One Martini backbone bead per residue (centre of mass of N, CA, C, O) as a GRO file, in nm:
protein
  305
    1MET     BB    1   2.325   2.307  -0.307
    2LYS     BB    2   2.268   1.963  -0.424
    3VAL     BB    3   2.011   1.718  -0.336
    4LEU     BB    4   1.965   1.363  -0.350
    5ILE     BB    5   1.687   1.129  -0.287
    6LEU     BB    6   1.682   0.783  -0.275
    7GLY     BB    7   1.437   0.601  -0.156
    8ALA     BB    8   1.208   0.776  -0.014
    9GLY     BB    9   1.100   0.758   0.292
   10ALA     BB   10   1.087   0.842   0.604
   11VAL     BB   11   1.383   0.922   0.616
   12GLY     BB   12   1.418   1.082   0.346
   13LEU     BB   13   1.187   1.292   0.395
   14CYS     BB   14   1.300   1.411   0.655
   15LEU     BB   15   1.563   1.501   0.533
   16ALA     BB   16   1.444   1.684   0.317
   17ALA     BB   17   1.298   1.873   0.507
   18ARG     BB   18   1.547   1.979   0.668
   19LEU     BB   19   1.712   2.071   0.404
   20SER     BB   20   1.526   2.269   0.233
   21PRO     BB   21   1.622   2.556   0.369
   22HIS     BB   22   1.956   2.495   0.276
   23CYS     BB   23   1.876   2.355  -0.005
   24GLU     BB   24   1.863   2.170  -0.283
   25VAL     BB   25   1.591   1.931  -0.303
   26HIS     BB   26   1.533   1.583  -0.408
   27ALA     BB   27   1.271   1.335  -0.406
   28VAL     BB   28   1.260   0.984  -0.445
   29CYS     BB   29   0.936   0.834  -0.470
   30ARG     BB   30   0.638   0.754  -0.422
   31LYS     BB   31   0.356   0.871  -0.565
   32ARG     BB   32   0.179   0.914  -0.309
   33HIS     BB   33   0.383   1.100  -0.172
   34ALA     BB   34   0.425   1.314  -0.390
   35ASP     BB   35   0.129   1.403  -0.411
   36ALA     BB   36   0.089   1.486  -0.113
   37ILE     BB   37   0.314   1.698  -0.103
   38ALA     BB   38   0.198   1.880  -0.331
   39GLN     BB   39  -0.080   1.938  -0.186
   40ARG     BB   40   0.024   1.968   0.159
   41GLY     BB   41   0.280   1.865   0.234
   42PHE     BB   42   0.523   1.796   0.485
   43VAL     BB   43   0.476   1.630   0.797
   44MET     BB   44   0.655   1.698   1.101
   45THR     BB   45   0.727   1.521   1.404
   46GLY     BB   46   0.908   1.558   1.697
   47LEU     BB   47   1.263   1.532   1.746
   48TRP     BB   48   1.301   1.714   1.462
   49GLY     BB   49   1.038   1.859   1.473
   50GLU     BB   50   0.794   2.108   1.368
   51GLY     BB   51   0.630   2.081   1.043
   52THR     BB   52   0.588   2.222   0.714
   53TYR     BB   53   0.698   2.093   0.396
   54ARG     BB   54   0.848   2.204   0.081
   55PHE     BB   55   0.929   1.976  -0.189
   56PRO     BB   56   1.055   1.804  -0.437
   57ALA     BB   57   0.866   1.517  -0.572
   58SER     BB   58   0.931   1.190  -0.725
   59GLU     BB   59   0.995   0.904  -0.938
   60GLU     BB   60   1.210   1.095  -1.070
   61VAL     BB   61   1.479   1.232  -1.219
   62PRO     BB   62   1.572   1.511  -1.328
   63GLU     BB   63   1.667   1.621  -1.615
   64GLY     BB   64   2.004   1.737  -1.624
   65GLU     BB   65   2.085   1.695  -1.333
   66HIS     BB   66   2.307   1.803  -1.073
   67PHE     BB   67   2.468   1.652  -0.784
   68ASP     BB   68   2.653   1.671  -0.495
   69TYR     BB   69   2.444   1.478  -0.344
   70ILE     BB   70   2.365   1.127  -0.266
   71PHE     BB   71   2.095   0.958  -0.125
   72ILE     BB   72   2.040   0.634   0.023
   73THR     BB   73   1.718   0.519   0.196
   74ALA     BB   74   1.663   0.245   0.138
   75LYS     BB   75   1.628  -0.058   0.147
   76SER     BB   76   1.867  -0.294   0.102
   77LEU     BB   77   1.713  -0.464  -0.120
   78ALA     BB   78   1.725  -0.188  -0.324
   79THR     BB   79   2.013  -0.096  -0.396
   80ARG     BB   80   2.073  -0.222  -0.675
   81SER     BB   81   1.824  -0.120  -0.831
   82ILE     BB   82   1.889   0.178  -0.791
   83CYS     BB   83   2.168   0.178  -0.922
   84GLU     BB   84   2.067   0.084  -1.197
   85GLN     BB   85   1.853   0.306  -1.256
   86PHE     BB   86   2.082   0.550  -1.150
   87ALA     BB   87   2.374   0.526  -1.275
   88GLY     BB   88   2.414   0.803  -1.426
   89VAL     BB   89   2.392   0.975  -1.159
   90ILE     BB   90   2.603   0.830  -0.969
   91GLN     BB   91   2.834   0.863  -1.140
   92GLY     BB   92   3.089   1.032  -0.964
   93ALA     BB   93   2.923   1.060  -0.704
   94ASP     BB   94   2.836   1.154  -0.396
   95THR     BB   95   2.741   0.861  -0.208
   96VAL     BB   96   2.491   0.783   0.035
   97SER     BB   97   2.451   0.553   0.294
   98LEU     BB   98   2.121   0.534   0.473
   99GLN     BB   99   2.134   0.228   0.619
  100ASN     BB  100   2.101  -0.098   0.682
  101GLY     BB  101   2.374  -0.268   0.747
  102LEU     BB  102   2.567  -0.480   0.534
  103GLY     BB  103   2.692  -0.388   0.187
  104ASN     BB  104   2.596  -0.123   0.049
  105GLU     BB  105   2.866   0.017  -0.018
  106GLU     BB  106   2.971  -0.205  -0.208
  107ILE     BB  107   2.753  -0.168  -0.419
  108ILE     BB  108   2.793   0.136  -0.481
  109ALA     BB  109   3.103   0.100  -0.569
  110GLU     BB  110   3.012  -0.013  -0.861
  111TYR     BB  111   2.907   0.308  -0.948
  112THR     BB  112   3.115   0.455  -0.747
  113ASP     BB  113   3.417   0.625  -0.608
  114ARG     BB  114   3.204   0.799  -0.403
  115VAL     BB  115   3.174   0.684  -0.087
  116ILE     BB  116   2.932   0.724   0.181
  117GLY     BB  117   2.892   0.655   0.503
  118GLY     BB  118   2.596   0.577   0.713
  119THR     BB  119   2.432   0.661   1.027
  120ILE     BB  120   2.105   0.581   1.192
  121ILE     BB  121   1.935   0.619   1.520
  122THR     BB  122   1.601   0.625   1.428
  123GLY     BB  123   1.255   0.690   1.472
  124PHE     BB  124   0.991   0.614   1.228
  125GLU     BB  125   0.645   0.731   1.174
  126TRP     BB  126   0.376   0.698   1.006
  127LYS     BB  127   0.131   0.979   0.898
  128GLY     BB  128   0.072   0.899   0.630
  129ASP     BB  129   0.182   1.003   0.309
  130ALA     BB  130   0.278   1.313   0.453
  131GLY     BB  131   0.381   1.176   0.739
  132VAL     BB  132   0.610   1.209   1.029
  133HIS     BB  133   0.730   1.053   1.329
  134VAL     BB  134   0.983   1.128   1.563
  135SER     BB  135   1.057   0.898   1.835
  136VAL     BB  136   1.376   0.830   1.799
  137VAL     BB  137   1.710   0.909   1.948
  138GLY     BB  138   2.032   0.732   1.964
  139GLY     BB  139   2.195   0.950   1.797
  140PRO     BB  140   2.412   1.051   1.581
  141MET     BB  141   2.488   1.106   1.285
  142LYS     BB  142   2.711   0.930   1.054
  143LEU     BB  143   2.995   1.041   0.849
  144GLY     BB  144   3.200   0.863   0.594
  145ARG     BB  145   3.448   0.754   0.426
  146PHE     BB  146   3.462   0.480   0.214
  147PRO     BB  147   3.593   0.286   0.453
  148ASP     BB  148   3.798   0.529   0.529
  149GLY     BB  149   3.779   0.846   0.641
  150ALA     BB  150   3.837   1.192   0.550
  151ASP     BB  151   3.696   1.494   0.389
  152PRO     BB  152   3.575   1.780   0.255
  153ALA     BB  153   3.306   1.654   0.155
  154VAL     BB  154   3.219   1.547   0.429
  155ASP     BB  155   3.237   1.809   0.589
  156ALA     BB  156   3.022   1.962   0.420
  157LEU     BB  157   2.789   1.769   0.484
  158VAL     BB  158   2.793   1.793   0.789
  159ASP     BB  159   2.732   2.095   0.789
  160LEU     BB  160   2.458   2.081   0.651
  161VAL     BB  161   2.314   1.889   0.849
  162GLY     BB  162   2.360   2.066   1.098
  163ARG     BB  163   2.205   2.322   0.990
  164ALA     BB  164   1.932   2.137   0.979
  165GLY     BB  165   1.920   2.004   1.288
  166ILE     BB  166   2.103   1.746   1.275
  167PRO     BB  167   2.258   1.517   1.438
  168VAL     BB  168   2.621   1.520   1.371
  169GLU     BB  169   2.910   1.323   1.252
  170ALA     BB  170   3.228   1.269   1.186
  171SER     BB  171   3.407   0.988   1.030
  172SER     BB  172   3.715   0.781   1.021
  173HIS     BB  173   3.535   0.493   1.096
  174ILE     BB  174   3.267   0.375   0.942
  175ARG     BB  175   3.281   0.072   0.970
  176GLY     BB  176   3.248   0.073   1.277
  177ASP     BB  177   2.969   0.216   1.278
  178LEU     BB  178   2.819   0.002   1.113
  179TRP     BB  179   2.871  -0.225   1.316
  180ALA     BB  180   2.745  -0.095   1.565
  181LYS     BB  181   2.459  -0.097   1.446
  182THR     BB  182   2.449  -0.403   1.379
  183LEU     BB  183   2.460  -0.506   1.662
  184TYR     BB  184   2.189  -0.391   1.749
  185ASN     BB  185   2.010  -0.508   1.523
  186SER     BB  186   2.089  -0.817   1.549
  187ALA     BB  187   2.000  -0.847   1.851
  188LEU     BB  188   1.683  -0.719   1.822
  189ASN     BB  189   1.513  -0.721   1.561
  190PRO     BB  190   1.451  -1.030   1.506
  191LEU     BB  191   1.349  -1.107   1.792
  192GLY     BB  192   1.125  -0.898   1.810
  193ALA     BB  193   0.978  -1.004   1.555
  194LEU     BB  194   0.937  -1.309   1.621
  195MET     BB  195   0.795  -1.227   1.921
  196ASN     BB  196   0.638  -0.963   1.944
  197VAL     BB  197   0.840  -0.749   2.096
  198PRO     BB  198   0.983  -0.537   2.281
  199TYR     BB  199   1.304  -0.476   2.370
  200GLY     BB  200   1.277  -0.506   2.683
  201LYS     BB  201   1.205  -0.821   2.675
  202LEU     BB  202   1.512  -0.915   2.593
  203LEU     BB  203   1.621  -0.935   2.903
  204ASP     BB  204   1.549  -1.204   2.927
  205PRO     BB  205   1.730  -1.485   3.008
  206THR     BB  206   1.618  -1.678   2.778
  207VAL     BB  207   1.736  -1.463   2.543
  208TRP     BB  208   2.013  -1.340   2.620
  209GLY     BB  209   2.193  -1.580   2.531
  210VAL     BB  210   2.150  -1.534   2.232
  211ILE     BB  211   2.266  -1.249   2.215
  212GLU     BB  212   2.549  -1.318   2.308
  213ASN     BB  213   2.615  -1.501   2.057
  214VAL     BB  214   2.570  -1.298   1.835
  215ILE     BB  215   2.799  -1.104   1.933
  216ARG     BB  216   3.041  -1.298   1.939
  217GLU     BB  217   3.035  -1.361   1.638
  218ALA     BB  218   3.074  -1.070   1.541
  219TYR     BB  219   3.354  -1.023   1.676
  220ALA     BB  220   3.505  -1.235   1.510
  221VAL     BB  221   3.464  -1.093   1.239
  222MET     BB  222   3.590  -0.821   1.308
  223ALA     BB  223   3.872  -0.933   1.363
  224ALA     BB  224   3.914  -1.048   1.070
  225GLU     BB  225   3.856  -0.734   0.943
  226GLY     BB  226   3.966  -0.492   1.126
  227VAL     BB  227   3.738  -0.396   1.325
  228HIS     BB  228   3.638  -0.104   1.514
  229VAL     BB  229   3.494  -0.038   1.829
  230PRO     BB  230   3.417   0.116   2.133
  231TRP     BB  231   3.409  -0.196   2.218
  232PRO     BB  232   3.655  -0.424   2.276
  233THR     BB  233   3.430  -0.625   2.376
  234ALA     BB  234   3.157  -0.815   2.400
  235ASP     BB  235   3.103  -0.751   2.698
  236ASP     BB  236   3.102  -0.447   2.669
  237TYR     BB  237   2.861  -0.431   2.477
  238LEU     BB  238   2.651  -0.588   2.641
  239ALA     BB  239   2.645  -0.382   2.871
  240PHE     BB  240   2.547  -0.145   2.694
  241LEU     BB  241   2.291  -0.276   2.590
  242ARG     BB  242   2.162  -0.336   2.873
  243ASP     BB  243   2.210  -0.036   3.020
  244VAL     BB  244   2.133   0.162   2.758
  245GLN     BB  245   1.987   0.081   2.488
  246ILE     BB  246   1.738  -0.070   2.587
  247PRO     BB  247   1.620   0.137   2.791
  248SER     BB  248   1.592   0.369   2.560
  249THR     BB  249   1.411   0.127   2.376
  250ALA     BB  250   1.195  -0.059   2.527
  251GLY     BB  251   0.918   0.024   2.347
  252HIS     BB  252   1.035  -0.078   2.089
  253HIS     BB  253   0.962  -0.182   1.764
  254ALA     BB  254   1.044  -0.358   1.510
  255SER     BB  255   1.071  -0.303   1.174
  256MET     BB  256   1.057  -0.605   1.092
  257LEU     BB  257   0.769  -0.653   1.188
  258GLN     BB  258   0.629  -0.482   0.972
  259ASP     BB  259   0.720  -0.648   0.735
  260ILE     BB  260   0.585  -0.911   0.821
  261LEU     BB  261   0.288  -0.805   0.855
  262HIS     BB  262   0.302  -0.697   0.535
  263GLY     BB  263   0.461  -0.918   0.356
  264ASN     BB  264   0.765  -0.846   0.365
  265ALA     BB  265   1.075  -0.823   0.309
  266THR     BB  266   1.370  -0.835   0.471
  267GLU     BB  267   1.707  -0.736   0.616
  268ILE     BB  268   1.859  -0.997   0.723
  269ASP     BB  269   2.102  -1.027   0.510
  270PHE     BB  270   2.232  -0.741   0.636
  271MET     BB  271   2.274  -0.879   0.911
  272ASN     BB  272   2.291  -1.181   1.017
  273GLY     BB  273   2.358  -1.285   0.733
  274ALA     BB  274   2.626  -1.125   0.705
  275ILE     BB  275   2.770  -1.250   0.941
  276ALA     BB  276   2.756  -1.545   0.843
  277ALA     BB  277   2.896  -1.502   0.566
  278ARG     BB  278   3.164  -1.382   0.680
  279ALA     BB  279   3.238  -1.619   0.853
  280GLU     BB  280   3.269  -1.825   0.627
  281LYS     BB  281   3.492  -1.671   0.472
  282HIS     BB  282   3.685  -1.700   0.752
  283GLY     BB  283   3.629  -1.985   0.893
  284LEU     BB  284   3.374  -1.943   1.064
  285SER     BB  285   3.133  -1.959   1.327
  286ALA     BB  286   2.752  -1.879   1.301
  287PRO     BB  287   2.480  -2.026   1.422
  288TYR     BB  288   2.298  -1.801   1.535
  289ASN     BB  289   2.280  -1.618   1.285
  290ASP     BB  290   2.182  -1.839   1.095
  291CYS     BB  291   1.925  -1.921   1.244
  292ILE     BB  292   1.784  -1.646   1.245
  293THR     BB  293   1.774  -1.615   0.940
  294ARG     BB  294   1.599  -1.865   0.887
  295LEU     BB  295   1.356  -1.784   1.063
  296VAL     BB  296   1.284  -1.525   0.912
  297HIS     BB  297   1.239  -1.655   0.636
  298PHE     BB  298   1.009  -1.833   0.732
  299ARG     BB  299   0.825  -1.601   0.836
  300GLU     BB  300   0.787  -1.471   0.551
  301THR     BB  301   0.602  -1.721   0.445
  302LEU     BB  302   0.395  -1.624   0.661
  303ARG     BB  303   0.098  -1.447   0.628
  304GLU     BB  304   0.026  -1.487   0.913
  305PRO     BB  305   0.071  -1.339   1.230
   0.00000   0.00000   0.00000
């Protein structure tokens, strides 16, 4: 089996490392990462295991190669440009979005009719150009045919990822899983980034009310789109967020904060921005998600931390 990983950053390179003993894998990444991996291998530590891995990595896809599965692990802002650049490789191939937010699968579907949605709630920290520490695992990776259902190709991929030692489950309702992750991200990521605090601080009553409204607006959109998540009501999810998810990641800082501090654009339009946009499409109001989106975009324009 041959696997290609496009837009391989910390997530994609860790995935390539774990898969490399079990299949042929090639990672398309920045030149500095590819050069460092070629020179000394890729070093992974933390909750996905410890080891040094060697696998091919470059800025381009090897010519004439066919891949059974293609993962896109880049930030959501790069999804369309990656699909455009590698359209000939993606066309007709089983292509997996392992990214944050809503809308990536719809973009990929413009380039292939074989889209697999994926979620991963895991923390990755760079340790040099060819090293990553896996610091947080919030649950198994989930993979499912998009928009819904399962099939033998998904089952085979789940088997491969599982044999690589990564916790993974097949999903027959991947849209719901994508929304479940987006609930978590949209509640915590932008507020943690704007306030420069770890997630545990967001339990403070002065900000918890904002989180409640973010989630209630998201639930209204999910109802309009016929999406189901494991928590039947917004109150059910808020209780899970407060009692389980935040305590388990209380010391974690938002990845969006790193984007802001480095002067990079964030993925806010695929999180709270996507909720606000879909609300408008359905004739709903989402002022909290819209306000947070605007605040993050303003913060992106400020170069000083």
